[in-house]
Coordinates of N, CA and C in Angstrom, one line a residue:
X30 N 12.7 19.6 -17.2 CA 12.3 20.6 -18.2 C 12.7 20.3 -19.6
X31 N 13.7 19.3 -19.6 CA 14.2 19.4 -21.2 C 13.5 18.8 -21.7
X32 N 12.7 17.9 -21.5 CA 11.4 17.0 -22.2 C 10.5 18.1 -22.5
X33 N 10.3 18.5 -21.7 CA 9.0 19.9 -21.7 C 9.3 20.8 -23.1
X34 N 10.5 21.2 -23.0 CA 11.3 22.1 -24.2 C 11.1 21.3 -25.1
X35 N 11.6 19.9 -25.3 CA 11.9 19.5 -26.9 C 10.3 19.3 -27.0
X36 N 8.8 19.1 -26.4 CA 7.8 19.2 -26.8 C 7.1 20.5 -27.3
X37 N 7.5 21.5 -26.7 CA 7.3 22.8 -27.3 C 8.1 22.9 -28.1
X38 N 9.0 22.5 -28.5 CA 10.1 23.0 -29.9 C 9.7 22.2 -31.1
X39 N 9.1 21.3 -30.8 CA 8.4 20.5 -31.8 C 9.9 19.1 -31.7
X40 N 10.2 18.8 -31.2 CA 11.2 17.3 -31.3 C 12.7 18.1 -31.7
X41 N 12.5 19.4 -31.8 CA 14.2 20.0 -32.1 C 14.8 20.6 -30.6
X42 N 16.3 20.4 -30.5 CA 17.1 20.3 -29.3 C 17.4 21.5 -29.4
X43 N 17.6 22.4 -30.4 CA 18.1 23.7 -30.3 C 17.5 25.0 -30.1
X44 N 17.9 25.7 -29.9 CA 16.9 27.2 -29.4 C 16.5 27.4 -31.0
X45 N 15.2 28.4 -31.2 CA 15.4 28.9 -32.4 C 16.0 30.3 -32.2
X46 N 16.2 30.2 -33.5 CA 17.0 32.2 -33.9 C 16.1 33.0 -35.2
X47 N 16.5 34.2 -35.2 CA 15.7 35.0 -36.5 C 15.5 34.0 -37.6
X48 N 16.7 33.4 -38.1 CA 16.4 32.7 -39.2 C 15.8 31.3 -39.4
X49 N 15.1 31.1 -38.3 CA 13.8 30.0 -38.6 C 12.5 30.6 -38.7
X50 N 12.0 29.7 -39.6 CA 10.6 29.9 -40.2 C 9.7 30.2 -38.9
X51 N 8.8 30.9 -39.0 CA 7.8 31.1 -38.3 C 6.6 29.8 -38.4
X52 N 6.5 29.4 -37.5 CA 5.5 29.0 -37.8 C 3.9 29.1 -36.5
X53 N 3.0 29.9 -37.2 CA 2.0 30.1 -36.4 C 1.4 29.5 -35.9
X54 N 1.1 28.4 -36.7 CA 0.1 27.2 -36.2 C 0.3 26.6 -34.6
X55 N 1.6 26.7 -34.6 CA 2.2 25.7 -33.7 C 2.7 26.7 -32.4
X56 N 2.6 28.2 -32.8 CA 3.3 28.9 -31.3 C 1.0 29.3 -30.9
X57 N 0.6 29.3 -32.0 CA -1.3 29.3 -31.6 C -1.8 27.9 -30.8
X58 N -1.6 26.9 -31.3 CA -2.1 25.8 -30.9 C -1.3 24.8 -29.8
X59 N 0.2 25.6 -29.7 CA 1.3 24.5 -28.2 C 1.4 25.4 -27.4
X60 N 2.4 26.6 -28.2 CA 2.7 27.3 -27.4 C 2.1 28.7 -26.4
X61 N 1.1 28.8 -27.1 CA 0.3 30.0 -26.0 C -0.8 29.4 -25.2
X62 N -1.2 28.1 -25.2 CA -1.6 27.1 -24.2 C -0.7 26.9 -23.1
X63 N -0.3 26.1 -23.7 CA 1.2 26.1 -22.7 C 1.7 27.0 -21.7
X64 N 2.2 28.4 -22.2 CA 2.2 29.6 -21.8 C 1.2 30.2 -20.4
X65 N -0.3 29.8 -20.9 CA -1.2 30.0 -19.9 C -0.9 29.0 -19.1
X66 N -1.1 27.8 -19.0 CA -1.4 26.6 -18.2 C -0.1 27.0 -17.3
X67 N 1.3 27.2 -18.0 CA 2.8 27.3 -16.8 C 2.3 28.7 -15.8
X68 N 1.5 29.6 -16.6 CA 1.2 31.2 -15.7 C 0.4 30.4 -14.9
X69 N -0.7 29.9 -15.2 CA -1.7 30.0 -13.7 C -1.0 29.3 -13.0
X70 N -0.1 27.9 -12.9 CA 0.1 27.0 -12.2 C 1.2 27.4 -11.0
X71 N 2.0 28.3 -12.2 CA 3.1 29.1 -11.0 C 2.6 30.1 -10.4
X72 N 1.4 30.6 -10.8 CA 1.0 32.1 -9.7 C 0.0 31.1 -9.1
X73 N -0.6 30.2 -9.1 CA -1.2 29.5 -8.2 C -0.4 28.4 -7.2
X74 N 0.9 28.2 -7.5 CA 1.5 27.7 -6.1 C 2.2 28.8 -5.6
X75 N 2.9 29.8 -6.4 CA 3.5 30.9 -5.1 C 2.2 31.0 -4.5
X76 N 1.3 31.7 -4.9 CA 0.1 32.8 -3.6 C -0.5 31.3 -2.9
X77 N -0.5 29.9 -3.3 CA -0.7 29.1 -2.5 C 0.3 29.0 -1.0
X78 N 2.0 29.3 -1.8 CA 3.0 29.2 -0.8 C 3.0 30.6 0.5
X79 N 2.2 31.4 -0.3 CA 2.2 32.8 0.8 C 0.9 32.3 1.7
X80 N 0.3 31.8 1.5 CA -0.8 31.4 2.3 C -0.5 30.4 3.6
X81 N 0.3 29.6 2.6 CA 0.6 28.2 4.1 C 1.9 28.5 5.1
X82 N 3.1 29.7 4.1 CA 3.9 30.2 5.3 C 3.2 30.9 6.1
X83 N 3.5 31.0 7.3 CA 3.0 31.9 8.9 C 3.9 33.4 8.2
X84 N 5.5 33.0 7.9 CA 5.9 34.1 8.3 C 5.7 34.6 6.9
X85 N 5.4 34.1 5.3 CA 5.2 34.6 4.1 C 4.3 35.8 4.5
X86 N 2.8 35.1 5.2 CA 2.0 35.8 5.2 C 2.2 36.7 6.1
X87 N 2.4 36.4 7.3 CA 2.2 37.6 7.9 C 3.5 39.0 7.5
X88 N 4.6 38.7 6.6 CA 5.6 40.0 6.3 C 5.1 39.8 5.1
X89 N 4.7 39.5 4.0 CA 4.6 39.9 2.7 C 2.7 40.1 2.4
X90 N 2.3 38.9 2.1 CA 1.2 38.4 2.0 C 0.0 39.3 2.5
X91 N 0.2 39.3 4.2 CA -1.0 40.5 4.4 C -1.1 41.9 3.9
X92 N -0.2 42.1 3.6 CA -1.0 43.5 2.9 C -1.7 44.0 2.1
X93 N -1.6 42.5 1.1 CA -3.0 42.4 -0.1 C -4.0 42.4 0.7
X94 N -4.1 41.9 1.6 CA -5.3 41.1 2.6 C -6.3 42.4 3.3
X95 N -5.3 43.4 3.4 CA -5.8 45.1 4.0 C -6.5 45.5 3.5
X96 N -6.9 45.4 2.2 CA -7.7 45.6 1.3 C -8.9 45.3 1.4
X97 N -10.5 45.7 2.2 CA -11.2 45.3 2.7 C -12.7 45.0 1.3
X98 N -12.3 45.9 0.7 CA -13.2 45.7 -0.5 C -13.0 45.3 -2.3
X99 N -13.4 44.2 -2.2 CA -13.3 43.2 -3.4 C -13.1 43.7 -4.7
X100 N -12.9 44.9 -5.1 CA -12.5 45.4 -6.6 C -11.4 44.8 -7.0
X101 N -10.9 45.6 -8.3 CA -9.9 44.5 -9.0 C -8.5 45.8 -9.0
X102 N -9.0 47.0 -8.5 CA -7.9 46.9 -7.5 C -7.2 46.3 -6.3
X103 N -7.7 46.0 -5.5 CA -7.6 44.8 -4.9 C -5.8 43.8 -5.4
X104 N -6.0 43.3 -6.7 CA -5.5 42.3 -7.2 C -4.2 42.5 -7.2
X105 N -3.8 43.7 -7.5 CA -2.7 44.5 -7.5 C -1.9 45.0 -6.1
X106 N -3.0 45.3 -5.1 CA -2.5 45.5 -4.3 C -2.0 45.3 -3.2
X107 N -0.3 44.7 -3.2 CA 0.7 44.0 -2.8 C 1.6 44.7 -2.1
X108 N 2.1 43.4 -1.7 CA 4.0 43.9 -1.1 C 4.2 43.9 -2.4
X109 N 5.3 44.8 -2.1 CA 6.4 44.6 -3.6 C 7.2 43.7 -4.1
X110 N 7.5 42.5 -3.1 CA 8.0 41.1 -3.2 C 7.5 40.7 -4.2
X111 N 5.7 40.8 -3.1 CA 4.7 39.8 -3.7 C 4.6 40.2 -5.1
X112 N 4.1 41.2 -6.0 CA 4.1 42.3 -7.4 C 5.2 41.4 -8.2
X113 N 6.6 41.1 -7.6 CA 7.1 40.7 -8.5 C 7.6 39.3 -9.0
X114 N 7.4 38.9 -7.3 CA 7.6 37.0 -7.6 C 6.0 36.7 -7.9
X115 N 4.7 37.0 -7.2 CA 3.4 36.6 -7.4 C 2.8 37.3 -8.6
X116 N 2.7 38.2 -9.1 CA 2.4 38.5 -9.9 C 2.9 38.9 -11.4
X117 N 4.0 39.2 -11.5 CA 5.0 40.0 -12.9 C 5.8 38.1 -13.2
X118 N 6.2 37.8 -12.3 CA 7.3 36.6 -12.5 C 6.1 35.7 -13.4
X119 N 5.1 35.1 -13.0 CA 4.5 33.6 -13.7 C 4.2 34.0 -15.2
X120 N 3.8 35.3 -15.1 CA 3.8 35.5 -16.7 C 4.8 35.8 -17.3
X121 N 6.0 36.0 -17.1 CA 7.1 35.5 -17.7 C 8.1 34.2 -17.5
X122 N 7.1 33.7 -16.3 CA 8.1 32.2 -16.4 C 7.6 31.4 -17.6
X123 N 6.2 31.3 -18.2 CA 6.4 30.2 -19.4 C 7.1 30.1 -20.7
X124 N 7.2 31.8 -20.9 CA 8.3 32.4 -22.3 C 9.7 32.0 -21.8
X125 N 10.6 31.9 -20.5 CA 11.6 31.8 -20.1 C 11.7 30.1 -20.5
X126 N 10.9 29.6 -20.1 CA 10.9 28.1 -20.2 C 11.6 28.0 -21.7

């Protein structure tokens, strides 16, 4: 990951803090790409991993699955595991990065 970091930080090794410049160009054009591409990838291999465990799915997993009709309620409608590692966690795993 530290390679990954110093390419979103632009080649600098340290965190930034309040008192660095903002710069938009670069959190519009790296960083909120970036952001998306780390969200889908990690909410596409957890619900991949709830899929290929036997016991993921059958104690966590199926209860999305109860859900017989395709609305976007639906999407939401989880274990509470799943809500927080499959859904709430990937969109904050790429800002943690």
């Amino acid at each position: 990951f530290e390679s990954c970091w110093k390419f979103i930080q632009g080649g600098q090794h340290r965190r930034l803090d309040e008192s660095d410049a903002w710069l938009w160009q670069h959190e519009l054009l790296f960083k909120i790409p970036i952001h998306a591409i780390i969200s889908d990838i990690s909410f596409y291999a957890i619900h991949y991993a709830l899929h290929y465990s036997s016991f993921f799915y059958k104690h966590i997993h199926k209860v999305h699955h109860r859900f017989q009709a395709p609305t976007a309620m639906a999407c939401v409608y989880a274990h509470p595991l799943e809500f927080v590692f499959g859904n709430i966690f990937p969109f904050f795993f790429g800002p943690m990065l």
